[in-house]
Amino acid sequence: MSNTFYKNISCHSNNIVFENERALSYTTLLKKSEKKANKKFIVIDKYLDITFSLEMPLELRSEGCVHMYPSNPLTFRVIGADTSVHNTMRKYYESIGESWEQFKTEFFTEYSRTVNPMLFQMEDK
């Protein structure tokens, strides 16, 4: 099920709030150059009551395409859980018997298509 319905999207200074039926995210632009950016984001999965955060580097490529680099496993955190072994979103979801692909389809893909390009339009604070 693809969910493109936004309940909320807002942008203030170097922060973006994005919400749909599945999750709520708070994204902060940490650092930006013309072609590269670093973001930190906190996501609340409303279906599973999971809150996680991580930092992720991005690169603006030709024709406005934004490439996401894998996050540093040391920046991935889940509130109330040990993530030393399951140190990526995919590994964590699979470790608790949930589908990362479903979360990706219902939230993360649309979040990435919407929020990541907006980060390159912001002023570096």
PDB file of C-alpha atoms in Angstrom:
ATOM      1  CA  MET A   1       0.000   0.000   0.000  1.00  0.00           C
ATOM      2  CA  SER A   2       1.578   3.265  -1.064  1.00  0.00           C
ATOM      3  CA  ASN A   3       0.562   6.239   1.030  1.00  0.00           C
ATOM      4  CA  THR A   4       1.132   9.614  -0.572  1.00  0.00           C
ATOM      5  CA  PHE A   5      -1.362  11.448   1.632  1.00  0.00           C
ATOM      6  CA  TYR A   6       0.368  14.044   3.784  1.00  0.00           C
ATOM      7  CA  LYS A   7      -1.198  14.860   7.072  1.00  0.00           C
ATOM      8  CA  ASN A   8       1.455  17.475   7.654  1.00  0.00           C
ATOM      9  CA  ILE A   9       4.583  18.898   6.085  1.00  0.00           C
ATOM     10  CA  SER A  10       6.207  22.060   7.350  1.00  0.00           C
ATOM     11  CA  CYS A  11       9.568  23.729   7.075  1.00  0.00           C
ATOM     12  CA  HIS A  12      11.090  26.138   9.600  1.00  0.00           C
ATOM     13  CA  SER A  13      14.652  27.438   9.484  1.00  0.00           C
ATOM     14  CA  ASN A  14      16.714  24.265   8.913  1.00  0.00           C
ATOM     15  CA  ASN A  15      14.045  21.818  10.153  1.00  0.00           C
ATOM     16  CA  ILE A  16      11.360  19.871   8.298  1.00  0.00           C
ATOM     17  CA  VAL A  17       8.412  18.044   9.848  1.00  0.00           C
ATOM     18  CA  PHE A  18       6.861  15.368   7.639  1.00  0.00           C
ATOM     19  CA  GLU A  19       3.929  13.186   8.660  1.00  0.00           C
ATOM     20  CA  ASN A  20       1.664  10.683   6.987  1.00  0.00           C
ATOM     21  CA  GLU A  21      -0.594   7.907   8.265  1.00  0.00           C
ATOM     22  CA  ARG A  22       2.342   5.626   9.056  1.00  0.00           C
ATOM     23  CA  ALA A  23       4.964   7.866  10.670  1.00  0.00           C
ATOM     24  CA  LEU A  24       6.048  11.291  11.840  1.00  0.00           C
ATOM     25  CA  SER A  25       9.556  12.634  11.226  1.00  0.00           C
ATOM     26  CA  TYR A  26      11.612  15.590  12.384  1.00  0.00           C
ATOM     27  CA  THR A  27      14.559  16.326  10.104  1.00  0.00           C
ATOM     28  CA  THR A  28      17.374  18.788  10.743  1.00  0.00           C
ATOM     29  CA  LEU A  29      19.870  19.946   8.154  1.00  0.00           C
ATOM     30  CA  LEU A  30      23.235  19.654   9.903  1.00  0.00           C
ATOM     31  CA  LYS A  31      25.583  20.791   7.164  1.00  0.00           C
ATOM     32  CA  LYS A  32      25.273  21.587   3.476  1.00  0.00           C
ATOM     33  CA  SER A  33      27.446  22.477   0.519  1.00  0.00           C
ATOM     34  CA  GLU A  34      26.375  22.880  -3.077  1.00  0.00           C
ATOM     35  CA  LYS A  35      26.283  19.125  -3.759  1.00  0.00           C
ATOM     36  CA  LYS A  36      26.433  17.442  -0.317  1.00  0.00           C
ATOM     37  CA  ALA A  37      24.376  17.583   2.848  1.00  0.00           C
ATOM     38  CA  ASN A  38      24.181  15.837   6.202  1.00  0.00           C
ATOM     39  CA  LYS A  39      20.858  15.407   7.942  1.00  0.00           C
ATOM     40  CA  LYS A  40      19.742  14.079  11.282  1.00  0.00           C
ATOM     41  CA  PHE A  41      16.249  12.758  11.576  1.00  0.00           C
ATOM     42  CA  ILE A  42      13.990  11.299  14.203  1.00  0.00           C
ATOM     43  CA  VAL A  43      11.136   9.082  13.062  1.00  0.00           C
ATOM     44  CA  ILE A  44       8.189   7.826  15.070  1.00  0.00           C
ATOM     45  CA  ASP A  45       6.616   4.713  13.528  1.00  0.00           C
ATOM     46  CA  LYS A  46       3.035   5.174  14.702  1.00  0.00           C
ATOM     47  CA  TYR A  47       1.959   1.597  13.917  1.00  0.00           C
ATOM     48  CA  LEU A  48       4.733  -0.077  15.903  1.00  0.00           C
ATOM     49  CA  ASP A  49       5.371   2.671  18.489  1.00  0.00           C
ATOM     50  CA  ILE A  50       9.081   2.764  17.625  1.00  0.00           C
ATOM     51  CA  THR A  51      11.146   5.950  17.736  1.00  0.00           C
ATOM     52  CA  PHE A  52      14.510   5.958  16.014  1.00  0.00           C
ATOM     53  CA  SER A  53      17.087   8.530  14.989  1.00  0.00           C
ATOM     54  CA  LEU A  54      20.090   8.612  12.728  1.00  0.00           C
ATOM     55  CA  GLU A  55      22.363  10.840  10.702  1.00  0.00           C
ATOM     56  CA  MET A  56      22.629  10.352   6.956  1.00  0.00           C
ATOM     57  CA  PRO A  57      24.839  11.922   4.269  1.00  0.00           C
ATOM     58  CA  LEU A  58      23.227  12.957   0.983  1.00  0.00           C
ATOM     59  CA  GLU A  59      24.574  13.972  -2.401  1.00  0.00           C
ATOM     60  CA  LEU A  60      22.791  16.055  -5.024  1.00  0.00           C
ATOM     61  CA  ARG A  61      23.409  14.471  -8.411  1.00  0.00           C
ATOM     62  CA  SER A  62      22.549  15.461 -11.944  1.00  0.00           C
ATOM     63  CA  GLU A  63      19.012  16.577 -12.733  1.00  0.00           C
ATOM     64  CA  GLY A  64      18.168  17.050  -9.043  1.00  0.00           C
ATOM     65  CA  CYS A  65      18.407  13.384  -8.068  1.00  0.00           C
ATOM     66  CA  VAL A  66      19.384  12.965  -4.407  1.00  0.00           C
ATOM     67  CA  HIS A  67      21.551   9.975  -3.517  1.00  0.00           C
ATOM     68  CA  MET A  68      21.392   8.681   0.065  1.00  0.00           C
ATOM     69  CA  TYR A  69      24.574   7.155   1.429  1.00  0.00           C
ATOM     70  CA  PRO A  70      24.291   4.455   4.074  1.00  0.00           C
ATOM     71  CA  SER A  71      24.152   5.970   7.519  1.00  0.00           C
ATOM     72  CA  ASN A  72      26.984   5.422   9.932  1.00  0.00           C
ATOM     73  CA  PRO A  73      25.800   2.546  12.171  1.00  0.00           C
ATOM     74  CA  LEU A  74      27.080   4.474  15.189  1.00  0.00           C
ATOM     75  CA  THR A  75      24.429   7.166  14.589  1.00  0.00           C
ATOM     76  CA  PHE A  76      21.424   4.782  14.504  1.00  0.00           C
ATOM     77  CA  ARG A  77      19.463   4.709  17.776  1.00  0.00           C
ATOM     78  CA  VAL A  78      16.104   3.281  18.820  1.00  0.00           C
ATOM     79  CA  ILE A  79      14.677   4.694  22.033  1.00  0.00           C
ATOM     80  CA  GLY A  80      14.527   1.945  24.641  1.00  0.00           C
ATOM     81  CA  ALA A  81      16.400  -0.679  22.579  1.00  0.00           C
ATOM     82  CA  ASP A  82      19.949  -1.952  22.197  1.00  0.00           C
ATOM     83  CA  THR A  83      20.973  -1.372  18.591  1.00  0.00           C
ATOM     84  CA  SER A  84      24.592  -2.497  18.869  1.00  0.00           C
ATOM     85  CA  VAL A  85      23.907  -5.593  16.707  1.00  0.00           C
ATOM     86  CA  HIS A  86      20.884  -4.431  14.673  1.00  0.00           C
ATOM     87  CA  ASN A  87      22.443  -1.099  13.718  1.00  0.00           C
ATOM     88  CA  THR A  88      20.460  -0.164  10.597  1.00  0.00           C
ATOM     89  CA  MET A  89      16.758   0.416  10.091  1.00  0.00           C
ATOM     90  CA  ARG A  90      16.431  -2.724   7.960  1.00  0.00           C
ATOM     91  CA  LYS A  91      18.288  -4.924  10.468  1.00  0.00           C
ATOM     92  CA  TYR A  92      16.294  -3.543  13.382  1.00  0.00           C
ATOM     93  CA  TYR A  93      12.884  -4.045  11.729  1.00  0.00           C
ATOM     94  CA  GLU A  94      13.827  -7.586  10.722  1.00  0.00           C
ATOM     95  CA  SER A  95      15.111  -8.355  14.246  1.00  0.00           C
ATOM     96  CA  ILE A  96      11.679  -7.596  15.718  1.00  0.00           C
ATOM     97  CA  GLY A  97       9.876  -9.610  13.058  1.00  0.00           C
ATOM     98  CA  GLU A  98       8.541  -6.624  11.130  1.00  0.00           C
ATOM     99  CA  SER A  99       8.790  -5.819   7.451  1.00  0.00           C
ATOM    100  CA  TRP A 100      11.277  -3.090   6.562  1.00  0.00           C
ATOM    101  CA  GLU A 101       9.919  -3.194   2.995  1.00  0.00           C
ATOM    102  CA  GLN A 102       6.411  -2.370   4.229  1.00  0.00           C
ATOM    103  CA  PHE A 103       7.664   0.593   6.293  1.00  0.00           C
ATOM    104  CA  LYS A 104       9.761   1.732   3.356  1.00  0.00           C
ATOM    105  CA  THR A 105       6.734   1.581   1.034  1.00  0.00           C
ATOM    106  CA  GLU A 106       4.310   3.233   3.461  1.00  0.00           C
ATOM    107  CA  PHE A 107       6.620   5.979   4.689  1.00  0.00           C
ATOM    108  CA  PHE A 108      10.308   6.133   3.870  1.00  0.00           C
ATOM    109  CA  THR A 109      10.123   6.286   0.063  1.00  0.00           C
ATOM    110  CA  GLU A 110       7.705   9.236   0.032  1.00  0.00           C
ATOM    111  CA  TYR A 111       9.591  10.931   2.885  1.00  0.00           C
ATOM    112  CA  SER A 112      12.848  10.667   0.913  1.00  0.00           C
ATOM    113  CA  ARG A 113      11.316  11.956  -2.335  1.00  0.00           C
ATOM    114  CA  THR A 114       9.805  14.920  -0.505  1.00  0.00           C
ATOM    115  CA  VAL A 115      12.222  15.914   2.254  1.00  0.00           C
ATOM    116  CA  ASN A 116      15.660  15.222   0.753  1.00  0.00           C
ATOM    117  CA  PRO A 117      15.327  17.683  -2.181  1.00  0.00           C
ATOM    118  CA  MET A 118      13.985  20.326   0.223  1.00  0.00           C
ATOM    119  CA  LEU A 119      17.208  20.098   2.248  1.00  0.00           C
ATOM    120  CA  PHE A 120      19.229  21.300  -0.742  1.00  0.00           C
ATOM    121  CA  GLN A 121      16.975  24.349  -1.086  1.00  0.00           C
ATOM    122  CA  MET A 122      17.606  25.438   2.517  1.00  0.00           C
ATOM    123  CA  GLU A 123      20.245  27.818   3.746  1.00  0.00           C
ATOM    124  CA  ASP A 124      23.044  26.175   5.718  1.00  0.00           C
ATOM    125  CA  LYS A 125      22.652  27.353   9.326  1.00  0.00           C
TER     126      LYS A 125
END
